[in-house]
mmCIF file of C-alpha atoms in Angstrom:
data_model
loop_
_atom_site.group_PDB
_atom_site.id
_atom_site.type_symbol
_atom_site.label_atom_id
_atom_site.label_comp_id
_atom_site.label_asym_id
_atom_site.label_seq_id
_atom_site.Cartn_x
_atom_site.Cartn_y
_atom_site.Cartn_z
ATOM 1 C CA UNK A 295 155.652 68.280 -50.060
ATOM 2 C CA UNK A 296 154.249 66.786 -46.850
ATOM 3 C CA UNK A 297 154.079 63.062 -47.544
ATOM 4 C CA UNK A 298 152.003 60.789 -45.367
ATOM 5 C CA UNK A 299 151.608 57.031 -45.296
ATOM 6 C CA UNK A 300 148.058 57.617 -46.505
ATOM 7 C CA UNK A 301 149.069 59.712 -49.532
ATOM 8 C CA UNK A 302 151.762 57.179 -50.410
ATOM 9 C CA UNK A 303 149.172 54.402 -50.347
ATOM 10 C CA UNK A 304 147.173 56.166 -53.033
ATOM 11 C CA UNK A 305 150.324 56.761 -55.093
ATOM 12 C CA UNK A 306 151.128 53.028 -54.928
ATOM 13 C CA UNK A 307 147.570 52.141 -55.948
ATOM 14 C CA UNK A 308 147.740 54.594 -58.852
ATOM 15 C CA UNK A 309 151.026 53.046 -59.996
ATOM 16 C CA UNK A 310 149.358 49.616 -60.089
ATOM 17 C CA UNK A 311 145.937 50.719 -61.332
ATOM 18 C CA UNK A 312 146.496 49.828 -64.988
ATOM 19 C CA UNK A 313 146.893 46.190 -63.997
ATOM 20 C CA UNK A 314 150.631 45.757 -64.417
ATOM 21 C CA UNK A 315 152.739 43.837 -61.902
ATOM 22 C CA UNK A 316 155.434 45.736 -60.006
ATOM 23 C CA UNK A 317 158.265 44.710 -57.728
ATOM 24 C CA UNK A 318 158.184 46.265 -54.263
ATOM 25 C CA UNK A 319 161.565 47.931 -54.639
ATOM 26 C CA UNK A 320 160.948 49.034 -58.213
ATOM 27 C CA UNK A 321 158.170 51.093 -56.658
ATOM 28 C CA UNK A 322 159.900 52.198 -53.471
ATOM 29 C CA UNK A 323 163.523 52.257 -54.586
ATOM 30 C CA UNK A 324 166.550 51.421 -52.479
ATOM 31 C CA UNK A 325 170.018 52.780 -51.881
ATOM 32 C CA UNK A 326 170.910 55.195 -54.662
ATOM 33 C CA UNK A 327 168.326 53.746 -57.033
ATOM 34 C CA UNK A 328 165.085 55.755 -57.016
ATOM 35 C CA UNK A 329 161.774 53.986 -57.471
ATOM 36 C CA UNK A 330 158.840 54.832 -59.668
ATOM 37 C CA UNK A 331 156.997 56.482 -56.766
ATOM 38 C CA UNK A 332 159.654 59.198 -56.706
ATOM 39 C CA UNK A 333 159.175 59.804 -60.414
ATOM 40 C CA UNK A 334 155.423 60.073 -59.973
ATOM 41 C CA UNK A 335 155.755 62.458 -57.036
ATOM 42 C CA UNK A 336 158.691 64.346 -58.578
ATOM 43 C CA UNK A 337 160.723 64.188 -55.377
ATOM 44 C CA UNK A 338 163.774 62.353 -54.088
ATOM 45 C CA UNK A 339 163.071 60.159 -51.095
ATOM 46 C CA UNK A 340 165.161 60.560 -47.981
ATOM 47 C CA UNK A 341 165.394 57.586 -45.584
ATOM 48 C CA UNK A 342 162.277 58.698 -43.701
ATOM 49 C CA UNK A 343 160.245 58.978 -46.917
ATOM 50 C CA UNK A 344 161.387 55.541 -48.038
ATOM 51 C CA UNK A 345 160.470 54.041 -44.673
ATOM 52 C CA UNK A 346 157.002 55.601 -44.945
ATOM 53 C CA UNK A 347 156.664 54.102 -48.419
ATOM 54 C CA UNK A 348 157.572 50.661 -47.054
ATOM 55 C CA UNK A 349 154.962 51.052 -44.295
ATOM 56 C CA UNK A 350 152.373 52.137 -46.888
ATOM 57 C CA UNK A 351 153.195 49.148 -49.108
ATOM 58 C CA UNK A 352 153.058 46.647 -46.242
ATOM 59 C CA UNK A 353 149.766 48.040 -44.912
ATOM 60 C CA UNK A 354 148.194 47.918 -48.378
ATOM 61 C CA UNK A 355 149.222 44.280 -48.672
ATOM 62 C CA UNK A 356 147.965 43.465 -45.168
ATOM 63 C CA UNK A 357 144.652 45.119 -46.026
ATOM 64 C CA UNK A 358 144.338 43.157 -49.307
ATOM 65 C CA UNK A 359 144.410 46.311 -51.432
ATOM 66 C CA UNK A 360 147.399 44.778 -53.228
ATOM 67 C CA UNK A 361 148.551 41.153 -53.299
ATOM 68 C CA UNK A 362 151.592 39.174 -54.356
ATOM 69 C CA UNK A 363 151.385 37.541 -57.770
ATOM 70 C CA UNK A 364 153.524 34.560 -56.652
ATOM 71 C CA UNK A 365 154.553 34.258 -60.300
ATOM 72 C CA UNK A 366 158.258 35.018 -59.870
ATOM 73 C CA UNK A 367 160.458 32.044 -58.972
ATOM 74 C CA UNK A 368 163.161 34.103 -57.251
ATOM 75 C CA UNK A 369 161.134 36.624 -55.241
ATOM 76 C CA UNK A 370 157.486 35.497 -55.425
ATOM 77 C CA UNK A 371 156.077 37.734 -52.660
ATOM 78 C CA UNK A 372 157.671 40.997 -53.802
ATOM 79 C CA UNK A 373 155.899 41.191 -57.167
ATOM 80 C CA UNK A 374 152.425 42.605 -56.557
ATOM 81 C CA UNK A 375 149.246 43.625 -58.333
ATOM 82 C CA UNK A 376 146.253 45.711 -57.320
ATOM 83 C CA UNK A 377 143.121 43.899 -56.114
ATOM 84 C CA UNK A 378 139.472 44.748 -56.723
ATOM 85 C CA UNK A 379 139.404 46.283 -53.238
ATOM 86 C CA UNK A 380 142.393 48.414 -54.170
ATOM 87 C CA UNK A 381 140.697 49.611 -57.344
ATOM 88 C CA UNK A 382 137.567 50.559 -55.378
ATOM 89 C CA UNK A 383 139.611 52.334 -52.731
ATOM 90 C CA UNK A 384 141.416 54.331 -55.417
ATOM 91 C CA UNK A 385 138.197 55.212 -57.209
ATOM 92 C CA UNK A 386 136.430 56.277 -54.016
ATOM 93 C CA UNK A 387 139.531 57.819 -52.402
ATOM 94 C CA UNK A 388 138.597 55.791 -49.336
ATOM 95 C CA UNK A 389 141.006 53.524 -47.500
ATOM 96 C CA UNK A 390 138.807 52.648 -44.560
ATOM 97 C CA UNK A 391 135.205 52.762 -43.418
ATOM 98 C CA UNK A 392 135.644 56.194 -41.815
ATOM 99 C CA UNK A 393 136.615 57.616 -45.213
ATOM 100 C CA UNK A 394 133.457 56.033 -46.635
ATOM 101 C CA UNK A 395 131.310 57.503 -43.863
ATOM 102 C CA UNK A 396 132.832 60.982 -44.150
ATOM 103 C CA UNK A 397 132.500 61.066 -47.938
ATOM 104 C CA UNK A 398 128.831 60.215 -47.553
ATOM 105 C CA UNK A 399 128.412 63.565 -45.772
ATOM 106 C CA UNK A 400 130.849 65.689 -47.825
ATOM 107 C CA UNK A 401 133.995 64.904 -49.825
ATOM 108 C CA UNK A 402 135.883 67.796 -48.239
ATOM 109 C CA UNK A 403 135.760 65.977 -44.886
ATOM 110 C CA UNK A 404 138.032 63.245 -46.256
ATOM 111 C CA UNK A 405 140.405 65.960 -47.495
ATOM 112 C CA UNK A 406 140.298 67.649 -44.085
ATOM 113 C CA UNK A 407 141.204 64.342 -42.438
ATOM 114 C CA UNK A 408 144.120 63.845 -44.845
ATOM 115 C CA UNK A 409 145.326 67.411 -44.267
ATOM 116 C CA UNK A 410 145.328 66.880 -40.524
ATOM 117 C CA UNK A 411 147.524 63.782 -40.770
ATOM 118 C CA UNK A 412 149.826 65.557 -43.239
ATOM 119 C CA UNK A 413 150.276 68.314 -40.667
ATOM 120 C CA UNK A 414 151.141 65.758 -37.976
ATOM 121 C CA UNK A 415 153.776 64.323 -40.317
ATOM 122 C CA UNK A 416 155.408 67.768 -40.599
ATOM 123 C CA UNK A 417 156.284 68.237 -36.916
ATOM 124 C CA UNK A 418 156.712 72.000 -36.777
ATOM 125 C CA UNK A 419 154.869 73.908 -34.038
ATOM 126 C CA UNK A 420 152.644 75.699 -36.558
ATOM 127 C CA UNK A 421 151.857 72.415 -38.354
ATOM 128 C CA UNK A 422 150.980 70.668 -35.119
ATOM 129 C CA UNK A 423 148.667 73.489 -34.081
ATOM 130 C CA UNK A 424 147.030 73.262 -37.489
ATOM 131 C CA UNK A 425 146.593 69.511 -37.061
ATOM 132 C CA UNK A 426 144.878 69.989 -33.701
ATOM 133 C CA UNK A 427 142.627 72.667 -35.179
ATOM 134 C CA UNK A 428 141.822 70.341 -38.083
ATOM 135 C CA UNK A 429 140.729 67.680 -35.592
ATOM 136 C CA UNK A 430 138.270 70.211 -34.141
ATOM 137 C CA UNK A 431 137.110 71.215 -37.626
ATOM 138 C CA UNK A 432 136.636 67.591 -38.620
ATOM 139 C CA UNK A 433 134.319 67.045 -35.664
ATOM 140 C CA UNK A 434 132.453 70.340 -36.079
ATOM 141 C CA UNK A 435 131.890 70.052 -39.814
ATOM 142 C CA UNK A 436 130.950 66.371 -39.727
ATOM 143 C CA UNK A 437 128.429 66.895 -36.934
ATOM 144 C CA UNK A 438 126.876 70.081 -38.309
ATOM 145 C CA UNK A 439 126.683 68.792 -41.890
ATOM 146 C CA UNK A 440 125.584 65.302 -40.918
ATOM 147 C CA UNK A 441 123.117 66.453 -38.270
ATOM 148 C CA UNK A 442 121.815 69.891 -39.288
ATOM 149 C CA UNK A 443 119.647 71.860 -36.876
ATOM 150 C CA UNK A 444 116.291 71.138 -38.529
ATOM 151 C CA UNK A 445 116.669 67.350 -38.520
ATOM 152 C CA UNK A 446 117.945 67.327 -34.944
ATOM 153 C CA UNK A 447 114.942 69.353 -33.789
ATOM 154 C CA UNK A 448 112.643 66.854 -35.531
ATOM 155 C CA UNK A 449 113.989 63.944 -33.477
ATOM 156 C CA UNK A 450 111.307 62.246 -31.345
ATOM 157 C CA UNK A 451 111.619 63.504 -27.791
ATOM 158 C CA UNK A 452 113.970 66.378 -28.668
ATOM 159 C CA UNK A 453 114.379 68.778 -25.760
ATOM 160 C CA UNK A 454 116.296 72.018 -26.317
ATOM 161 C CA UNK A 455 119.253 72.590 -24.030
ATOM 162 C CA UNK A 456 119.384 76.017 -22.375
ATOM 163 C CA UNK A 457 123.204 75.951 -22.358
ATOM 164 C CA UNK A 458 123.252 76.351 -26.156
ATOM 165 C CA UNK A 459 122.002 79.447 -27.976
ATOM 166 C CA UNK A 460 120.409 77.244 -30.639
ATOM 167 C CA UNK A 461 119.132 74.757 -28.075
ATOM 168 C CA UNK A 462 121.191 72.065 -29.836
ATOM 169 C CA UNK A 463 124.294 70.579 -28.238
ATOM 170 C CA UNK A 464 127.040 68.336 -29.539
ATOM 171 C CA UNK A 465 125.394 65.448 -27.672
ATOM 172 C CA UNK A 466 122.186 66.007 -29.650
ATOM 173 C CA UNK A 467 124.074 65.753 -32.944
ATOM 174 C CA UNK A 468 126.063 62.712 -31.838
ATOM 175 C CA UNK A 469 122.911 60.926 -30.748
ATOM 176 C CA UNK A 470 121.087 61.747 -33.987
ATOM 177 C CA UNK A 471 123.963 60.430 -36.103
ATOM 178 C CA UNK A 472 124.312 57.306 -34.010
ATOM 179 C CA UNK A 473 120.596 56.553 -34.380
ATOM 180 C CA UNK A 474 120.720 57.279 -38.116
ATOM 181 C CA UNK A 475 123.762 55.123 -38.838
ATOM 182 C CA UNK A 476 123.842 52.268 -36.368
ATOM 183 C CA UNK A 477 121.496 49.392 -35.679
ATOM 184 C CA UNK A 478 122.040 49.684 -31.935
ATOM 185 C CA UNK A 479 122.622 52.777 -29.798
ATOM 186 C CA UNK A 480 123.891 52.622 -26.243
ATOM 187 C CA UNK A 481 124.532 55.302 -23.646
ATOM 188 C CA UNK A 482 128.019 53.906 -23.136
ATOM 189 C CA UNK A 483 128.915 54.311 -26.817
ATOM 190 C CA UNK A 484 127.477 57.820 -26.801
ATOM 191 C CA UNK A 485 129.547 58.655 -23.730
ATOM 192 C CA UNK A 486 132.724 57.346 -25.388
ATOM 193 C CA UNK A 487 132.015 59.496 -28.455
ATOM 194 C CA UNK A 488 131.438 62.577 -26.274
ATOM 195 C CA UNK A 489 134.620 62.074 -24.291
ATOM 196 C CA UNK A 490 136.672 61.479 -27.434
ATOM 197 C CA UNK A 491 135.328 64.759 -28.825
ATOM 198 C CA UNK A 492 136.212 66.490 -25.555
ATOM 199 C CA UNK A 493 139.828 65.328 -25.793
ATOM 200 C CA UNK A 494 140.218 66.573 -29.379
ATOM 201 C CA UNK A 495 138.641 69.954 -28.580
ATOM 202 C CA UNK A 496 140.605 70.377 -25.345
ATOM 203 C CA UNK A 497 143.886 69.770 -27.182
ATOM 204 C CA UNK A 498 143.004 72.450 -29.712
ATOM 205 C CA UNK A 499 142.224 74.905 -26.896
ATOM 206 C CA UNK A 500 145.513 74.097 -25.166
ATOM 207 C CA UNK A 501 147.529 74.668 -28.336
ATOM 208 C CA UNK A 502 145.751 77.954 -28.968
ATOM 209 C CA UNK A 503 146.897 79.069 -25.521
ATOM 210 C CA UNK A 504 150.459 78.027 -26.404
ATOM 211 C CA UNK A 505 150.394 79.779 -29.787
ATOM 212 C CA UNK A 506 152.319 82.814 -28.579
ATOM 213 C CA UNK A 507 154.534 81.075 -26.077
ATOM 214 C CA UNK A 508 157.802 79.203 -26.399
ATOM 215 C CA UNK A 509 156.438 76.057 -24.857
ATOM 216 C CA UNK A 510 157.041 72.982 -27.020
ATOM 217 C CA UNK A 511 154.147 71.266 -28.735
ATOM 218 C CA UNK A 512 153.963 67.499 -28.315
ATOM 219 C CA UNK A 513 153.556 65.458 -31.498
ATOM 220 C CA UNK A 514 152.102 62.595 -29.469
ATOM 221 C CA UNK A 515 149.520 64.854 -27.863
ATOM 222 C CA UNK A 516 148.335 66.171 -31.221
ATOM 223 C CA UNK A 517 148.290 62.668 -32.708
ATOM 224 C CA UNK A 518 146.194 61.484 -29.753
ATOM 225 C CA UNK A 519 143.740 64.338 -30.360
ATOM 226 C CA UNK A 520 143.316 63.362 -33.990
ATOM 227 C CA UNK A 521 142.901 59.692 -33.083
ATOM 228 C CA UNK A 522 140.251 60.731 -30.548
ATOM 229 C CA UNK A 523 138.390 62.773 -33.156
ATOM 230 C CA UNK A 524 138.387 59.793 -35.499
ATOM 231 C CA UNK A 525 137.256 57.479 -32.704
ATOM 232 C CA UNK A 526 134.279 59.730 -31.971
ATOM 233 C CA UNK A 527 133.276 59.976 -35.618
ATOM 234 C CA UNK A 528 133.696 56.251 -36.191
ATOM 235 C CA UNK A 529 131.361 55.588 -33.258
ATOM 236 C CA UNK A 530 128.547 57.660 -34.754
ATOM 237 C CA UNK A 531 129.031 57.679 -38.543
ATOM 238 C CA UNK A 532 130.104 54.192 -39.584
ATOM 239 C CA UNK A 533 127.230 51.941 -40.579
ATOM 240 C CA UNK A 534 127.120 48.217 -39.899
ATOM 241 C CA UNK A 535 127.294 47.458 -43.625
ATOM 242 C CA UNK A 536 130.000 49.971 -44.571
ATOM 243 C CA UNK A 537 132.895 48.480 -46.521
ATOM 244 C CA UNK A 538 135.786 49.927 -48.494
#
């Protein structure tokens, strides 16, 4: 099982969803004492898994998806409960506004995003290549589903681009989505989105070229590509009033 901080966050929220209070280390476990997350996932945490679970717990608390109960006299901050935001995040399977924006287009885009990060967390050359390809797929599917050909062609002032067989370029789709989702559109934001897309796509092309070589694949490079893909999509898909 390829655990990620993201998947562990949802497991923690599920463990708290019935409204009961839980101690941090009853969930995560410590030493030779497994926690309830391990029982739910039917695995035994190694030190790396447990560290990821701690990161997931702390980020959920920082994001107000869970909160301390402050009811215990000995360890008041370690006993936690789920918040209304946590319940909504669990119900919507959305931990941030990009999840919300992607799910508005198609639920499989959120799953594609999760799969890409799971591949990054399993740093084998084939997994890293898959993660880079998933970054490309995330961009392609989000743009083509969110800005299909017919609606792009109906944009005021649309001019077909001779460099594309369909006359529609990635810039067309980015601009349409930015106009549709944001109250203000600037050339600088559009340029940032384009360049972020370029980085993600270029990384995928590079790793394809390395597929049959012995050259090592850089985890950081693939992670940067996925971050760039998310940056581009956040620029054009997230609405001013989106919340988790």
